Amino acid sequence: MPSRPIAIVAAMHEELSALLAQMPDEQRVRVAGRDFWVGHLHGQPVVAVLSRIGKVAAAVTATVLLERFGARAIVFTGVAGGLAQGVNVGDVVVATELLQHDMDASPLFPKHEIPLMGLSRFAADPDIGHALAAVVADVLRDPVALIGQEGVDEFGLQAPKVHRGLLISGDRFVSTTAESAALQRELPDALAVEMEGASVAQVCHDYGVPFAAMRTISDRADDAAHGDFARFVAVVASRYSLALVGAWLAGLPAIN
């Protein structure tokens, strides 16, 4: 019986393309209007897919990964806007827990709580998270080797760091200083904000499957967040994802 794959979910086309280029035997399977790529990466059985944008799209993607492909774990890689002080462009956040910042069924339920579940925060898998954080810390020691001197200089990535903590998700692109400040007041322990992770965490919680998320900080989710996003993804985030996912998979026990 074939081994159950690890699912690698990318948020951007460039990240997925970089991963697929390293898969020697990928085969496309189209489900629910999405292309799922089944094969091996660093000796591990994997299924790679683009999440699409937003919580519903990401939740559908996660459900297909679990129901159709029997994924034994889901790892999400992408970009996010930094919120907490010291979480800067080029840093990486490895989530310990995830929350939907725009979930609000009050007064029927407390704000942020998922109705009928009694939960607002979903824990990421601690073992995968610990391993990913260790890989990130090691890889980020030499950003020049990772993205080149030109990229380091362009984006000011002199000493990128890894952070662990709360990652929040919502169906809007946070791109003003006012929005960012409001989220920081409401959820002061939130490290970064994006648009998919917490919904995938909820699906994995329901299925009892390990989930982990790591996000490269592309901006500070403020009035300057409209910079050259596409170039950052191409020069920095896609190379981060390829190196980090590859190093983590390479460190796992071989599966025959």
XYZ file of N, CA and C in Angstrom:
768
model
N 0.856 -1.190 0.000
C 0.000 0.000 0.000
C 0.897 1.246 0.000
N 0.671 2.198 -0.901
C 1.511 3.397 -0.954
C 1.443 4.180 0.353
N 2.572 4.817 0.692
C 2.611 5.632 1.900
C 1.753 6.868 1.714
N 1.111 7.294 2.793
C 0.319 8.525 2.725
C 1.249 9.718 2.552
N 0.904 10.653 1.685
C 1.809 11.761 1.400
C 1.730 12.877 2.429
N 2.776 13.668 2.462
C 2.760 14.951 3.152
C 2.266 15.990 2.157
N 1.331 16.803 2.557
C 0.813 17.846 1.678
C 1.593 19.140 1.886
N 2.085 19.695 0.796
C 2.753 20.981 0.809
C 1.846 21.971 0.103
N 1.343 22.934 0.839
C 0.414 23.913 0.282
C 1.136 25.244 0.142
N 1.202 25.750 -1.064
C 1.844 27.035 -1.330
C 0.789 28.093 -1.585
N 1.098 29.310 -1.206
C 0.153 30.401 -1.376
C 0.316 31.122 -2.705
N 1.497 31.020 -3.322
C 1.795 31.774 -4.531
C 2.256 30.835 -5.647
N 1.912 31.188 -6.899
C 2.310 30.371 -8.050
C 3.825 30.176 -8.102
N 4.570 31.239 -7.801
C 6.025 31.155 -7.888
C 6.586 30.126 -6.917
N 5.992 30.048 -5.731
C 6.452 29.088 -4.730
C 6.154 27.660 -5.175
N 4.966 27.439 -5.705
C 4.604 26.104 -6.154
C 5.485 25.670 -7.323
N 5.734 26.583 -8.253
C 6.583 26.261 -9.399
C 7.985 25.854 -8.960
N 8.508 26.562 -7.972
C 9.849 26.241 -7.472
C 9.883 24.853 -6.860
N 8.850 24.490 -6.133
C 8.792 23.164 -5.529
C 8.650 22.076 -6.590
N 7.777 22.310 -7.574
C 7.549 21.311 -8.618
C 8.809 21.046 -9.427
N 9.629 22.070 -9.596
C 10.868 21.907 -10.359
C 11.822 20.925 -9.692
N 11.617 20.683 -8.387
C 12.483 19.767 -7.644
C 11.871 18.368 -7.495
N 10.653 18.190 -8.012
C 9.984 16.884 -7.920
C 10.247 16.100 -9.200
N 10.956 14.969 -9.118
C 11.351 14.259 -10.332
C 10.226 13.492 -11.013
N 9.126 13.252 -10.317
C 8.101 12.349 -10.853
C 6.684 12.885 -10.658
N 6.527 14.202 -10.655
C 5.209 14.748 -10.345
C 4.183 14.391 -11.415
N 2.979 14.089 -10.955
C 1.864 13.796 -11.842
C 0.683 14.668 -11.424
N 0.048 15.295 -12.394
C -1.056 16.200 -12.088
C -2.367 15.440 -11.954
N -3.091 15.757 -10.884
C -4.438 15.242 -10.685
C -5.337 16.461 -10.461
N -6.358 16.598 -11.277
C -7.221 17.778 -11.174
C -8.498 17.427 -10.408
N -8.720 18.141 -9.299
C -9.895 17.933 -8.456
C -10.432 19.294 -8.038
N -11.745 19.474 -8.117
C -12.394 20.706 -7.658
C -11.772 21.955 -8.300
N -11.406 21.829 -9.572
C -10.835 22.958 -10.283
C -9.420 23.297 -9.902
N -8.757 22.403 -9.159
C -7.399 22.638 -8.689
C -6.464 21.561 -9.235
N -5.219 21.954 -9.457
C -4.192 21.003 -9.867
C -3.397 20.553 -8.655
N -3.491 19.256 -8.346
C -2.718 18.650 -7.271
C -1.588 17.851 -7.917
N -0.366 18.073 -7.441
C 0.800 17.428 -8.035
C 1.318 16.367 -7.076
N 1.246 15.110 -7.497
C 1.594 13.970 -6.667
C 2.951 13.428 -7.100
N 3.834 13.201 -6.157
C 5.152 12.674 -6.488
C 6.017 12.558 -5.256
N 7.291 12.838 -5.422
C 8.243 12.747 -4.312
C 9.135 13.975 -4.287
N 9.524 14.363 -3.092
C 10.453 15.479 -2.887
C 11.399 15.076 -1.769
N 12.682 15.050 -2.070
C 13.697 14.616 -1.108
C 13.354 13.244 -0.520
N 12.874 12.358 -1.387
C 12.594 10.987 -0.980
C 11.284 10.782 -0.242
N 10.536 11.855 -0.010
C 9.269 11.744 0.709
C 8.094 11.807 -0.265
N 7.068 10.964 -0.075
C 5.859 11.100 -0.894
C 5.132 12.394 -0.536
N 4.847 13.199 -1.532
C 4.209 14.492 -1.290
C 3.095 14.727 -2.294
N 2.188 15.604 -1.918
C 1.224 16.170 -2.848
C 1.289 17.676 -2.655
N 1.546 18.392 -3.740
C 1.724 19.842 -3.675
C 0.577 20.525 -4.411
N 0.140 21.663 -3.869
C -1.009 22.340 -4.460
C -0.976 23.818 -4.113
N -1.573 24.606 -4.973
C -1.769 26.028 -4.711
C -3.065 26.198 -3.926
N -3.000 26.909 -2.816
C -4.161 27.007 -1.933
C -5.297 27.839 -2.506
N -4.964 28.775 -3.405
C -5.844 29.890 -3.777
C -5.934 30.853 -2.586
N -6.615 31.961 -2.795
C -6.587 33.041 -1.800
C -7.882 33.076 -0.995
N -7.758 33.227 0.299
C -8.913 33.359 1.170
C -9.215 32.078 1.929
N -10.001 32.229 2.990
C -10.222 31.120 3.913
C -11.055 29.996 3.316
N -12.097 30.337 2.568
C -12.936 29.280 1.996
C -12.154 28.473 0.972
N -11.452 29.168 0.078
C -10.663 28.469 -0.937
C -9.635 27.552 -0.290
N -8.963 28.034 0.743
C -7.945 27.231 1.415
C -8.572 26.043 2.142
N -9.743 26.232 2.732
C -10.408 25.132 3.432
C -10.842 24.044 2.457
N -11.326 24.424 1.281
C -11.683 23.440 0.258
C -10.447 22.650 -0.154
N -9.349 23.360 -0.377
C -8.100 22.706 -0.765
C -7.667 21.696 0.296
N -7.723 22.095 1.561
C -7.325 21.199 2.648
C -8.222 19.966 2.714
N -9.520 20.161 2.527
C -10.455 19.036 2.592
C -10.178 18.027 1.483
N -9.903 18.509 0.274
C -9.565 17.598 -0.822
C -8.270 16.846 -0.518
N -7.291 17.543 0.034
C -6.023 16.888 0.382
C -6.247 15.720 1.345
N -7.151 15.898 2.279
C -7.387 14.871 3.282
C -8.305 13.763 2.772
N -9.377 14.135 2.070
C -10.358 13.162 1.616
C -9.883 12.371 0.395
N -9.311 13.070 -0.576
C -8.943 12.426 -1.832
C -7.534 11.822 -1.796
N -6.613 12.524 -1.154
C -5.223 12.104 -1.194
C -4.726 11.488 0.116
N -5.535 11.538 1.160
C -5.164 10.915 2.426
C -3.915 11.496 3.052
N -3.710 12.809 2.917
C -2.496 13.444 3.445
C -2.328 13.136 4.929
N -1.096 12.796 5.323
C -0.839 12.487 6.738
C -0.453 13.718 7.528
N -0.162 14.812 6.844
C 0.107 16.109 7.480
C 0.019 17.163 6.392
N -0.311 18.381 6.783
C -0.350 19.510 5.849
C 0.593 20.585 6.357
N 1.462 21.049 5.472
C 2.371 22.142 5.790
C 2.107 23.274 4.816
N 1.812 24.446 5.349
C 1.473 25.628 4.545
C 2.662 26.577 4.531
N 3.050 27.002 3.328
C 4.118 27.977 3.198
C 3.645 29.130 2.331
N 3.996 30.340 2.725
C 3.566 31.517 1.982
C 4.122 32.774 2.609
N 3.436 33.879 2.375
C 3.875 35.156 2.918
C 2.818 35.713 3.858
N 3.217 36.696 4.655
C 2.313 37.330 5.610
C 2.802 38.731 5.904
N 1.917 39.525 6.496
C 2.290 40.856 6.954
C 2.655 40.820 8.426
N 3.788 41.418 8.777
C 4.211 41.429 10.164
C 3.383 42.375 11.011
N 3.063 41.959 12.225
C 2.302 42.786 13.159
C 3.115 43.147 14.394
N 3.653 42.154 15.079
C 4.346 42.393 16.341
C 5.646 43.153 16.112
N 6.024 43.923 17.118
C 7.287 44.648 17.050
C 8.437 43.658 16.879
N 9.335 43.962 15.960
C 10.482 43.111 15.734
C 10.266 42.013 14.716
N 9.037 41.881 14.205
C 8.765 40.912 13.144
C 8.884 41.673 11.826
N 10.016 41.531 11.168
C 10.380 42.404 10.063
C 10.384 41.684 8.719
N 10.439 42.469 7.666
C 10.492 41.923 6.314
C 11.689 40.979 6.191
N 11.426 39.781 5.652
C 12.461 38.765 5.512
C 12.522 37.783 6.654
N 11.875 38.087 7.779
C 11.782 37.130 8.879
C 10.786 36.028 8.509
N 10.780 34.955 9.278
C 9.846 33.856 9.070
C 9.117 33.579 10.379
N 7.796 33.467 10.295
C 6.973 33.092 11.448
C 6.547 31.635 11.282
N 6.854 30.821 12.276
C 6.370 29.440 12.343
C 5.283 29.419 13.407
N 4.068 29.123 12.990
C 2.919 29.252 13.888
C 2.925 28.203 14.989
N 2.552 28.639 16.198
C 2.245 27.699 17.274
C 0.731 27.539 17.420
N -0.006 28.587 17.043
C -1.460 28.539 17.031
C -1.971 29.540 16.007
N -3.239 29.332 15.592
C -3.813 30.162 14.537
C -5.234 30.553 14.900
N -5.644 31.740 14.463
C -6.942 32.311 14.825
C -7.497 33.100 13.649
N -8.824 33.061 13.477
C -9.490 33.858 12.441
C -9.882 35.208 13.037
N -9.157 36.260 12.643
C -9.383 37.554 13.290
C -10.703 38.196 12.884
N -11.321 37.731 11.784
C -12.581 38.331 11.345
C -13.794 37.464 11.701
N -13.598 36.427 12.504
C -14.730 35.638 12.978
C -15.401 36.365 14.139
N -16.684 36.703 13.989
C -17.388 37.440 15.043
C -18.871 37.101 14.997
N -19.283 36.127 15.805
C -20.683 35.749 15.918
C -21.273 36.263 17.221
N -20.678 37.324 17.770
C -21.215 37.919 18.997
C -22.528 38.629 18.675
N -23.444 38.706 19.643
C -23.304 38.284 21.043
C -23.636 36.816 21.294
N -23.912 36.055 20.229
C -24.247 34.648 20.436
C -23.055 33.853 20.952
N -21.870 34.218 20.482
C -20.635 33.557 20.894
C -19.577 34.631 21.099
N -18.582 34.371 21.927
C -17.504 35.346 22.106
C -16.812 35.641 20.773
N -16.365 36.876 20.612
C -15.661 37.260 19.398
C -14.460 36.346 19.172
N -14.263 35.952 17.933
C -13.199 35.077 17.452
C -13.484 33.589 17.694
N -14.442 33.269 18.540
C -14.736 31.862 18.788
C -15.493 31.274 17.604
N -15.092 30.050 17.184
C -15.797 29.359 16.119
C -17.101 28.808 16.684
N -18.249 29.232 16.164
C -19.529 28.790 16.729
C -19.638 27.272 16.828
N -20.129 26.838 17.975
C -20.398 25.434 18.293
C -19.143 24.602 18.518
N -17.975 25.237 18.489
C -16.739 24.497 18.742
C -16.102 24.878 20.067
N -16.417 26.061 20.581
C -15.817 26.505 21.833
C -14.342 26.825 21.709
N -13.864 27.046 20.485
C -12.461 27.320 20.247
C -12.304 28.577 19.399
N -11.291 29.356 19.709
C -10.916 30.466 18.829
C -9.521 30.251 18.256
N -8.702 29.502 18.973
C -7.327 29.257 18.546
C -7.114 27.762 18.293
N -6.472 27.478 17.168
C -6.171 26.106 16.797
C -4.666 25.900 16.875
N -4.262 24.882 17.617
C -2.840 24.628 17.817
C -2.226 24.002 16.572
N -1.058 24.504 16.185
C -0.272 23.847 15.156
C 0.458 22.662 15.772
N 0.847 21.714 14.927
C 1.532 20.537 15.437
C 2.879 20.934 16.036
N 3.129 20.634 17.316
C 4.364 21.099 17.957
C 5.624 20.435 17.417
N 5.535 19.165 17.053
C 6.726 18.474 16.561
C 7.171 19.012 15.210
N 6.224 19.154 14.289
C 6.568 19.707 12.976
C 7.022 21.154 13.133
N 6.323 21.910 13.973
C 6.694 23.303 14.189
C 8.095 23.456 14.734
N 8.454 22.622 15.684
C 9.800 22.683 16.259
C 10.852 22.363 15.196
N 10.588 21.333 14.393
C 11.536 20.954 13.352
C 11.666 22.051 12.299
N 10.549 22.644 11.908
C 10.592 23.725 10.922
C 11.361 24.925 11.463
N 11.102 25.288 12.725
C 11.790 26.442 13.315
C 13.296 26.220 13.342
N 13.714 25.001 13.656
C 15.145 24.698 13.671
C 15.747 24.818 12.281
N 15.021 24.341 11.282
C 15.485 24.449 9.897
C 15.578 25.913 9.475
N 14.552 26.700 9.811
C 14.546 28.119 9.442
C 15.737 28.830 10.063
N 15.968 28.604 11.346
C 17.087 29.264 12.032
C 18.405 28.937 11.361
N 18.554 27.693 10.942
C 19.799 27.276 10.305
C 19.946 27.903 8.917
N 18.878 27.857 8.122
C 18.945 28.368 6.744
C 19.136 29.877 6.717
N 18.507 30.590 7.647
C 18.572 32.053 7.632
C 19.904 32.600 8.133
N 20.772 31.738 8.609
C 22.077 32.219 9.067
C 22.868 32.881 7.930
N 22.608 32.462 6.692
C 23.360 32.996 5.561
C 22.397 33.418 4.458
N 21.755 34.587 4.625
C 20.780 35.019 3.617
C 21.395 35.263 2.248
N 22.664 35.622 2.199
C 23.311 35.850 0.905
C 23.366 34.557 0.105
N 23.708 33.464 0.766
C 23.736 32.174 0.079
C 22.354 31.767 -0.393
N 21.334 32.220 0.305
C 19.961 31.831 0.003
C 19.379 32.623 -1.166
N 19.564 33.941 -1.160
C 18.916 34.761 -2.191
C 19.885 35.662 -2.955
N 21.156 35.672 -2.563
C 22.122 36.501 -3.262
C 22.277 37.873 -2.618
N 23.434 38.482 -2.839
C 23.725 39.775 -2.238
C 22.769 40.855 -2.722
N 22.413 40.818 -4.013
C 21.520 41.840 -4.561
C 20.162 41.824 -3.868
N 19.625 40.625 -3.647
C 18.340 40.511 -2.969
C 18.417 40.955 -1.525
N 19.498 40.597 -0.847
C 19.694 41.028 0.537
C 19.733 42.544 0.625
N 20.458 43.173 -0.276
C 20.570 44.626 -0.256
C 19.246 45.297 -0.618
N 18.563 44.760 -1.613
C 17.310 45.373 -2.079
C 16.250 45.390 -0.993
N 16.154 44.311 -0.238
C 15.090 44.209 0.765
C 15.600 44.374 2.198
N 16.864 44.695 2.368
C 17.412 44.962 3.686
C 17.404 43.773 4.616
N 17.727 42.602 4.089
C 17.639 41.369 4.878
C 18.981 41.025 5.503
N 19.455 41.883 6.378
C 20.790 41.689 6.934
C 20.842 40.583 7.981
N 19.799 40.461 8.764
C 19.807 39.442 9.832
C 18.391 38.901 10.044
N 17.842 38.187 9.068
C 16.479 37.655 9.213
C 16.393 36.656 10.365
N 15.231 36.638 11.005
C 15.040 35.822 12.203
C 13.830 34.910 12.040
N 13.757 33.900 12.900
C 12.587 33.046 12.994
C 11.827 33.409 14.259
N 10.502 33.452 14.158
C 9.628 33.748 15.294
C 8.608 32.625 15.421
N 8.195 32.334 16.645
C 7.155 31.340 16.878
C 6.051 31.955 17.720
N 4.791 31.714 17.310
C 3.680 32.268 18.067
C 2.405 32.282 17.242
N 1.518 33.219 17.585
C 0.181 33.293 17.005
C 0.214 33.891 15.593
N -0.422 33.193 14.664
C -0.619 33.668 13.301
C -2.118 33.859 13.111
N -2.533 35.010 12.582
C -3.960 35.270 12.426
C -4.321 35.397 10.948
N -5.575 34.999 10.645
C -6.042 34.950 9.258
C -7.384 35.659 9.130
N -7.614 36.245 7.960
C -8.893 36.886 7.689
C -9.062 37.131 6.213
N -10.305 37.328 5.796
C -10.606 37.520 4.379
C -10.484 38.978 3.957
N -9.363 39.578 4.305
C -9.035 40.887 3.755
C -7.523 41.081 3.830
N -7.010 41.792 2.856
C -5.584 42.081 2.807
C -5.333 43.306 3.680
N -4.667 43.114 4.791
C -4.412 44.202 5.739
C -3.259 45.041 5.199
N -3.574 46.278 4.837
C -2.575 47.088 4.135
C -2.615 48.558 4.516
N -3.147 48.848 5.703
C -3.084 50.220 6.207
C -2.576 50.194 7.639
N -1.925 51.266 8.010
C -1.409 51.361 9.372
C -2.543 51.308 10.387
N -3.693 51.904 10.047
C -4.840 51.908 10.961
C -5.348 50.492 11.208
N -5.486 49.695 10.143
C -5.939 48.309 10.295
C -4.942 47.500 11.117
N -3.669 47.675 10.812
C -2.634 46.943 11.524
C -2.643 47.283 13.010
N -2.768 48.557 13.315
C -2.784 48.989 14.718
C -4.001 48.426 15.449
N -5.148 48.393 14.763
C -6.358 47.853 15.386
C -6.190 46.373 15.726
N -5.586 45.614 14.815
C -5.354 44.199 15.079
C -4.364 44.004 16.229
N -3.359 44.858 16.288
C -2.380 44.746 17.371
C -3.020 45.038 18.725
N -3.948 45.991 18.768
C -4.639 46.283 20.027
C -5.551 45.122 20.421
N -6.243 44.559 19.445
C -7.219 43.506 19.709
C -6.558 42.174 20.048
N -5.437 41.898 19.368
C -4.745 40.619 19.543
C -3.253 40.910 19.714
N -2.868 41.391 20.893
C -1.500 41.875 21.080
C -0.417 40.815 20.945
N -0.782 39.534 21.016
C 0.241 38.498 20.866
C 0.349 37.975 19.434
N -0.432 38.543 18.508
C -0.363 38.110 17.116
C 0.950 38.573 16.489
N 1.649 37.648 15.837
C 2.924 37.980 15.204
C 2.745 38.480 13.783
N 1.786 37.891 13.047
C 1.631 38.227 11.634
C 0.211 37.913 11.187
N -0.159 38.484 10.037
C -1.512 38.314 9.512
C -1.453 37.880 8.052
N -2.349 36.948 7.698
C -2.463 36.467 6.326
C -3.915 36.091 6.072
N -4.193 35.277 5.021
C -5.574 35.092 4.600
C -6.047 33.632 4.514
N -5.246 32.677 4.976
C -5.642 31.281 4.790
C -5.390 30.352 5.978
N -4.308 30.525 6.682
C -3.806 29.507 7.594
C -4.788 28.995 8.627
N -5.525 29.889 9.284
C -6.403 29.458 10.375
C -7.541 28.574 9.884
N -7.989 28.787 8.647
C -9.056 27.937 8.119
C -8.541 26.527 7.852
N -7.311 26.414 7.352
C -6.718 25.093 7.146
C -6.476 24.410 8.492
N -6.062 25.178 9.478
C -5.874 24.624 10.816
C -7.183 24.063 11.368
N -8.295 24.733 11.105
C -9.596 24.257 11.575
C -9.972 22.946 10.895
N -9.750 22.868 9.586
C -10.049 21.626 8.867
C -9.194 20.475 9.412
N -7.916 20.723 9.604
C -7.032 19.675 10.124
C -7.425 19.264 11.540
N -7.871 20.235 12.339
C -8.364 19.914 13.679
C -9.554 18.962 13.596
N -10.479 19.244 12.698
C -11.666 18.402 12.556
C -11.302 16.984 12.142
N -10.283 16.837 11.310
C -9.878 15.529 10.813
C -8.823 14.855 11.687
N -8.291 15.573 12.667
C -7.264 14.999 13.518
C -5.947 14.761 12.795
N -5.600 15.662 11.878
C -4.384 15.537 11.081
C -3.432 16.673 11.447
N -2.139 16.400 11.604
C -1.185 17.459 11.962
C -1.112 18.560 10.908
N -0.991 19.793 11.388
C -0.893 20.962 10.515
C 0.216 21.867 11.016
N 0.938 22.454 10.072
C 1.955 23.445 10.414
C 1.943 24.535 9.361
N 2.341 25.731 9.772
C 2.383 26.862 8.853
C 3.629 27.683 9.113
N 4.306 28.057 8.033
C 5.408 29.004 8.151
C 5.220 30.070 7.087
N 5.392 31.310 7.503
C 5.124 32.445 6.624
C 6.317 33.389 6.608
N 6.750 33.725 5.404
C 7.784 34.736 5.230
C 7.144 36.116 5.303
N 7.728 37.019 6.068
C 7.170 38.364 6.210
C 7.550 39.211 4.987
N 6.526 39.599 4.239
C 6.734 40.371 3.009
C 6.578 41.865 3.222
N 5.909 42.255 4.300
C 5.641 43.671 4.569
C 5.205 43.797 6.019
N 4.937 45.011 6.436
C 4.513 45.241 7.814
C 3.010 45.479 7.933
N 2.229 45.067 6.909
C 0.771 45.187 6.936
C 0.325 46.608 7.239
N 1.055 47.584 6.703
C 0.739 48.982 6.967
C 0.647 49.749 5.653
N 0.746 51.068 5.716
C 0.565 51.873 4.515
C 1.637 51.633 3.461
N 2.724 50.983 3.844
C 3.793 50.679 2.891
C 3.673 49.272 2.311
N 2.553 48.603 2.580
C 2.402 47.212 2.167
C 2.142 47.045 0.678
N 2.042 48.148 -0.036
C 1.755 48.067 -1.468
C 3.029 48.098 -2.296
N 4.165 47.723 -1.699
C 5.433 47.733 -2.419
C 5.450 46.687 -3.514
N 6.624 46.401 -4.033
C 6.748 45.451 -5.130
C 6.609 44.030 -4.600
N 5.352 43.655 -4.361
C 5.043 42.369 -3.752
C 5.488 41.218 -4.647
N 5.199 41.321 -5.943
C 5.539 40.247 -6.870
C 7.046 40.006 -6.907
N 7.815 41.090 -6.864
C 9.262 40.920 -6.896
C 9.751 40.273 -5.593
N 9.174 40.655 -4.458
C 9.580 40.036 -3.192
C 9.319 38.538 -3.226
N 8.162 38.143 -3.741
C 7.839 36.720 -3.810
C 8.846 35.989 -4.689
N 9.172 36.581 -5.842
C 10.090 35.928 -6.777
C 11.512 35.857 -6.240
N 11.968 36.955 -5.621
C 13.370 37.042 -5.199
C 13.599 36.403 -3.843
N 12.634 36.555 -2.931
C 12.838 36.117 -1.550
C 11.945 34.946 -1.170
N 10.633 35.156 -1.175
C 9.726 34.158 -0.598
C 9.796 32.808 -1.291
N 9.852 32.789 -2.624
C 9.887 31.507 -3.328
C 11.160 30.742 -3.005
N 12.287 31.443 -2.876
C 13.548 30.773 -2.548
C 13.556 30.307 -1.095
N 12.983 31.116 -0.215
C 12.824 30.673 1.170
C 12.041 29.355 1.217
N 10.872 29.339 0.579
C 9.998 28.173 0.658
C 10.694 26.930 0.152
N 11.358 27.038 -0.996
C 12.038 25.887 -1.568
C 13.115 25.363 -0.622
N 13.928 26.263 -0.084
C 15.017 25.852 0.799
C 14.492 25.280 2.107
N 13.486 25.919 2.688
C 12.999 25.500 3.999
C 12.229 24.190 3.932
N 11.316 24.086 2.964
C 10.569 22.835 2.820
C 11.517 21.695 2.479
N 12.463 21.962 1.569
C 13.409 20.928 1.179
C 14.257 20.453 2.339
N 14.774 21.380 3.134
C 15.617 21.002 4.268
C 14.827 20.212 5.299
N 13.574 20.601 5.526
C 12.755 19.863 6.495
C 12.463 18.448 6.005
N 12.052 18.311 4.743
C 11.753 16.980 4.203
C 12.999 16.095 4.197
N 14.144 16.687 3.861
C 15.378 15.919 3.796
C 15.768 15.359 5.157
N 15.315 16.013 6.230
C 15.642 15.556 7.575
C 14.708 14.523 8.142
N 13.628 14.205 7.406
C 12.679 13.209 7.888
C 13.190 11.796 7.598
N 12.752 10.803 8.377
C 13.146 9.424 8.088
C 12.688 9.012 6.691
N 13.531 8.267 5.993
C 13.208 7.831 4.643
C 12.002 6.895 4.657
N 11.165 7.034 3.612
C 10.006 6.163 3.455
C 10.175 5.380 2.157
N 10.116 4.077 2.257
C 10.294 3.242 1.072
C 8.944 3.010 0.370
